[in-house]
Amino acid sequence: MRSPAGFTLVELLIAMVIMLVVTGALVALVDPARGVFQAQPEMADMHQRLRVAVDALASDLLRAGAGVAPTVAPPVVPYRIGASESDPDRAVFYRPDVVSAVFVPWTDTAVVSRTYYLRRDPAAGTPQLMRYDGGASDLPVVDHVVGLGFEYFDGAGPIDPAALQDGPWISGGAVAPFDADLLRVRRVRATVRIEAALASMRGPAGALFARGGTSTSSARYAPDLEVRVDIALRNVSADR
């Protein structure tokens, strides 16, 4: 039975301590769950951006070589081509993070190109996958792309990058000059890496994050996503 004198000060202190312990335990359980719930929408957005990037690359690379004779241009070149900032004008014939697909659209008769490259803009703080149409259009495809790379294969396996920039050279076509070994390319391997748009979802730079963020709790981490896809050039004949 309760004493008529009520609770003593010691009893009140013990009750308060118990209440604080229980409250702290509840907070400790709820806080990590909140971090997971915050990270899930960001991870979904990252997967969506990764899909868009791969779809854009595959769409143009699958058209590479369509309607183009070998004497005019190779299906792909590992550098930027076009009217603006063309790499051959600077004697650059290989960049590991750039690819240009060359083809003739179904609705046209002229040879066109689509160049994909990674733009790192320290001022804006948002690295982007860019697509250049060879003319005046140079637009972003996906934001927060922190890694982009391309490898090239012939029927026997990977092609040494040195072989794609040492000649012999073919000139007189739509892409001039270009290394004759580019006509050997049958498959392109693209590697794309996406980061979380929110810095609060990224931890210190390292294996999980190409660019560090501000998160100090692993429960709120949304690690970079990377995918590697092989795209066969279906418009290139085996005996080309």
Short mmCIF file of C-alpha atoms in Angstrom, two decimals:
data_model
loop_
_atom_site.label_atom_id
_atom_site.label_comp_id
_atom_site.label_asym_id
_atom_site.label_seq_id
_atom_site.Cartn_x
_atom_site.Cartn_y
_atom_site.Cartn_z
CA MET A 1 0.00 0.00 0.00
CA ARG A 2 1.10 3.56 -0.67
CA SER A 3 2.42 5.44 2.34
CA PRO A 4 0.27 8.41 3.43
CA ALA A 5 3.46 10.47 3.33
CA GLY A 6 3.69 10.03 -0.48
CA PHE A 7 6.91 9.46 -2.46
CA THR A 8 10.28 10.27 -1.05
CA LEU A 9 12.86 12.31 -2.98
CA VAL A 10 14.98 9.18 -3.49
CA GLU A 11 12.03 7.34 -5.02
CA LEU A 12 11.34 10.24 -7.38
CA LEU A 13 14.98 10.32 -8.50
CA ILE A 14 14.97 6.57 -9.15
CA ALA A 15 11.76 6.89 -11.20
CA MET A 16 13.26 9.73 -13.25
CA VAL A 17 16.43 7.72 -13.93
CA ILE A 18 14.39 4.74 -15.11
CA MET A 19 12.32 7.00 -17.37
CA LEU A 20 15.45 8.56 -18.89
CA VAL A 21 17.01 5.14 -19.53
CA VAL A 22 13.86 3.88 -21.27
CA THR A 23 13.56 7.09 -23.32
CA GLY A 24 17.21 6.90 -24.36
CA ALA A 25 16.79 3.29 -25.45
CA LEU A 26 13.78 4.20 -27.57
CA VAL A 27 15.66 7.07 -29.22
CA ALA A 28 18.62 4.77 -29.91
CA LEU A 29 16.28 2.36 -31.69
CA VAL A 30 14.34 4.98 -33.65
CA ASP A 31 17.25 7.16 -34.86
CA PRO A 32 19.01 4.52 -37.03
CA ALA A 33 15.68 3.55 -38.55
CA ARG A 34 15.08 7.19 -39.44
CA GLY A 35 18.45 7.28 -41.18
CA VAL A 36 17.57 4.21 -43.23
CA PHE A 37 14.24 5.75 -44.25
CA GLN A 38 16.05 8.92 -45.36
CA ALA A 39 18.57 6.96 -47.44
CA GLN A 40 16.04 4.76 -49.25
CA PRO A 41 14.51 7.52 -51.47
CA GLU A 42 18.00 8.72 -52.38
CA MET A 43 19.07 5.21 -53.36
CA ALA A 44 15.96 4.89 -55.54
CA ASP A 45 16.85 8.16 -57.26
CA MET A 46 20.42 6.95 -57.84
CA HIS A 47 19.16 3.75 -59.48
CA GLN A 48 16.91 5.80 -61.73
CA ARG A 49 19.73 8.14 -62.80
CA LEU A 50 22.00 5.17 -63.45
CA ARG A 51 19.35 3.59 -65.67
CA VAL A 52 18.91 6.82 -67.65
CA ALA A 53 22.67 7.14 -68.18
CA VAL A 54 23.05 3.56 -69.41
CA ASP A 55 19.98 3.80 -71.66
CA ALA A 56 21.31 6.98 -73.29
CA LEU A 57 24.73 5.46 -73.96
CA ALA A 58 23.29 2.20 -75.27
CA SER A 59 20.81 3.96 -77.53
CA ASP A 60 23.50 5.79 -79.51
CA LEU A 61 26.16 3.08 -79.37
CA LEU A 62 23.70 0.55 -80.78
CA ARG A 63 23.25 2.87 -83.77
CA ALA A 64 26.99 3.33 -84.28
CA GLY A 65 28.10 2.46 -87.79
CA ALA A 66 24.62 2.48 -89.32
CA GLY A 67 24.78 3.70 -92.92
CA VAL A 68 28.47 4.63 -92.69
CA ALA A 69 31.09 3.11 -95.00
CA PRO A 70 34.47 2.17 -93.46
CA THR A 71 36.23 4.71 -95.69
CA VAL A 72 34.02 7.48 -94.33
CA ALA A 73 34.25 6.91 -90.57
CA PRO A 74 34.62 4.19 -87.94
CA PRO A 75 31.51 3.33 -85.88
CA VAL A 76 33.04 4.76 -82.70
CA VAL A 77 36.03 6.92 -81.81
CA PRO A 78 37.48 7.39 -78.30
CA TYR A 79 37.50 11.19 -78.39
CA ARG A 80 35.28 14.22 -79.05
CA ILE A 81 34.48 15.13 -82.65
CA GLY A 82 32.37 17.87 -84.17
CA ALA A 83 32.33 21.57 -84.90
CA SER A 84 33.23 22.64 -81.36
CA GLU A 85 36.31 21.64 -79.34
CA SER A 86 37.12 18.68 -81.57
CA ASP A 87 39.93 16.61 -80.06
CA PRO A 88 41.71 15.87 -83.38
CA ASP A 89 42.19 19.62 -83.82
CA ARG A 90 44.34 19.43 -80.68
CA ALA A 91 46.09 16.23 -81.81
CA VAL A 92 44.22 14.19 -79.17
CA PHE A 93 43.12 10.77 -80.43
CA TYR A 94 42.31 8.87 -77.25
CA ARG A 95 40.50 9.75 -74.02
CA PRO A 96 39.44 6.92 -71.69
CA ASP A 97 36.33 8.77 -70.48
CA VAL A 98 34.99 9.90 -73.88
CA VAL A 99 33.24 8.05 -76.71
CA SER A 100 31.70 9.28 -79.96
CA ALA A 101 29.22 7.20 -81.97
CA VAL A 102 29.04 7.87 -85.72
CA PHE A 103 25.98 6.91 -87.79
CA VAL A 104 23.40 8.03 -90.33
CA PRO A 105 19.91 8.51 -88.79
CA TRP A 106 16.91 6.82 -90.38
CA THR A 107 15.38 10.22 -91.11
CA ASP A 108 18.46 11.74 -92.75
CA THR A 109 21.26 11.01 -95.20
CA ALA A 110 24.04 12.93 -93.49
CA VAL A 111 26.58 11.41 -91.12
CA VAL A 112 26.09 12.57 -87.52
CA SER A 113 27.92 11.96 -84.26
CA ARG A 114 26.99 11.75 -80.59
CA THR A 115 29.76 12.31 -78.06
CA TYR A 116 29.45 11.34 -74.39
CA TYR A 117 31.85 12.67 -71.79
CA LEU A 118 32.10 13.55 -68.11
CA ARG A 119 32.04 17.22 -67.15
CA ARG A 120 33.54 18.02 -63.79
CA ASP A 121 32.61 21.54 -62.72
CA PRO A 122 34.20 22.45 -59.36
CA ALA A 123 32.34 25.77 -59.33
CA ALA A 124 28.89 24.19 -59.66
CA GLY A 125 29.83 21.14 -57.60
CA THR A 126 27.77 18.82 -59.80
CA PRO A 127 29.61 16.43 -62.15
CA GLN A 128 27.48 15.57 -65.17
CA LEU A 129 27.27 13.07 -68.01
CA MET A 130 27.18 15.24 -71.14
CA ARG A 131 26.03 14.55 -74.70
CA TYR A 132 27.32 16.60 -77.64
CA ASP A 133 25.61 16.30 -81.02
CA GLY A 134 28.59 17.41 -83.09
CA GLY A 135 27.05 20.80 -83.78
CA ALA A 136 25.69 23.38 -81.36
CA SER A 137 23.92 21.20 -78.78
CA ASP A 138 26.03 20.23 -75.76
CA LEU A 139 23.67 19.28 -72.93
CA PRO A 140 23.71 17.32 -69.65
CA VAL A 141 22.06 13.90 -69.59
CA VAL A 142 22.41 12.96 -65.91
CA ASP A 143 23.70 14.84 -62.86
CA HIS A 144 26.06 13.55 -60.17
CA VAL A 145 27.97 11.13 -62.40
CA VAL A 146 31.38 10.73 -60.75
CA GLY A 147 32.88 8.04 -62.95
CA LEU A 148 32.84 7.30 -66.67
CA GLY A 149 35.07 5.01 -68.70
CA PHE A 150 35.14 3.11 -71.97
CA GLU A 151 37.01 0.04 -73.18
CA TYR A 152 37.09 -1.33 -76.71
CA PHE A 153 37.06 -4.93 -77.98
CA ASP A 154 37.48 -6.69 -81.30
CA GLY A 155 36.49 -10.28 -82.06
CA ALA A 156 39.44 -11.66 -80.11
CA GLY A 157 39.28 -9.54 -76.95
CA PRO A 158 40.27 -6.14 -75.56
CA ILE A 159 42.15 -3.69 -77.78
CA ASP A 160 45.20 -1.96 -76.33
CA PRO A 161 44.46 1.80 -76.16
CA ALA A 162 47.87 2.47 -77.72
CA ALA A 163 46.75 0.61 -80.86
CA LEU A 164 43.87 3.05 -81.35
CA GLN A 165 46.07 6.12 -81.61
CA ASP A 166 49.30 5.08 -83.34
CA GLY A 167 48.16 4.75 -86.97
CA PRO A 168 48.00 3.86 -89.77
CA TRP A 169 45.70 6.79 -90.42
CA ILE A 170 42.73 7.03 -92.77
CA SER A 171 41.77 10.46 -94.07
CA GLY A 172 39.28 11.96 -96.47
CA GLY A 173 36.10 10.87 -94.70
CA ALA A 174 33.61 12.43 -92.30
CA VAL A 175 35.96 11.75 -89.38
CA ALA A 176 39.45 12.62 -90.52
CA PRO A 177 41.95 11.45 -89.81
CA PHE A 178 41.25 8.33 -87.76
CA ASP A 179 43.27 5.29 -86.76
CA ALA A 180 42.55 2.29 -88.99
CA ASP A 181 42.45 0.04 -85.91
CA LEU A 182 39.17 1.69 -84.90
CA LEU A 183 37.55 -0.34 -87.68
CA ARG A 184 38.32 -3.44 -85.59
CA VAL A 185 36.02 -2.40 -82.74
CA ARG A 186 33.07 -4.76 -82.29
CA ARG A 187 32.10 -4.07 -78.70
CA VAL A 188 32.29 -1.19 -76.23
CA ARG A 189 32.37 -1.64 -72.46
CA ALA A 190 31.00 1.36 -70.58
CA THR A 191 31.51 1.95 -66.86
CA VAL A 192 29.27 4.50 -65.13
CA ARG A 193 29.38 5.55 -61.48
CA ILE A 194 26.65 7.59 -59.78
CA GLU A 195 26.78 9.39 -56.44
CA ALA A 196 24.06 10.55 -54.06
CA ALA A 197 22.89 14.06 -54.88
CA LEU A 198 22.70 15.00 -51.19
CA ALA A 199 26.04 15.55 -49.47
CA SER A 200 24.32 14.51 -46.22
CA MET A 201 23.99 11.00 -47.69
CA ARG A 202 27.71 10.67 -48.48
CA GLY A 203 30.47 9.79 -46.02
CA PRO A 204 34.22 10.39 -46.29
CA ALA A 205 35.83 9.93 -49.71
CA GLY A 206 37.13 6.41 -50.23
CA ALA A 207 35.97 3.07 -51.55
CA LEU A 208 32.29 3.88 -51.00
CA PHE A 209 32.34 7.49 -52.13
CA ALA A 210 34.29 9.08 -54.98
CA ARG A 211 33.44 12.48 -53.50
CA GLY A 212 33.12 12.84 -49.77
CA GLY A 213 30.06 14.26 -48.04
CA THR A 214 28.98 15.40 -44.60
CA SER A 215 27.34 12.28 -43.17
CA THR A 216 28.89 10.91 -39.99
CA SER A 217 26.48 7.99 -39.55
CA SER A 218 26.66 4.83 -41.64
CA ALA A 219 22.88 4.50 -41.25
CA ARG A 220 22.55 7.54 -43.51
CA TYR A 221 25.05 6.37 -46.12
CA ALA A 222 23.96 6.05 -49.75
CA PRO A 223 27.14 4.60 -51.32
CA ASP A 224 28.03 5.29 -54.95
CA LEU A 225 26.50 2.94 -57.51
CA GLU A 226 28.64 1.63 -60.37
CA VAL A 227 27.63 -0.48 -63.34
CA ARG A 228 29.61 -1.96 -66.22
CA VAL A 229 27.80 -2.88 -69.43
CA ASP A 230 29.00 -4.35 -72.73
CA ILE A 231 27.36 -2.95 -75.86
CA ALA A 232 27.84 -4.83 -79.14
CA LEU A 233 28.01 -2.72 -82.30
CA ARG A 234 25.25 -4.45 -84.22
CA ASN A 235 25.73 -2.37 -87.40
CA VAL A 236 29.31 -3.56 -87.91
CA SER A 237 29.80 -6.64 -90.06
CA ALA A 238 32.15 -9.38 -88.91
CA ASP A 239 34.41 -9.01 -91.96
CA ARG A 240 34.69 -5.26 -91.79
#
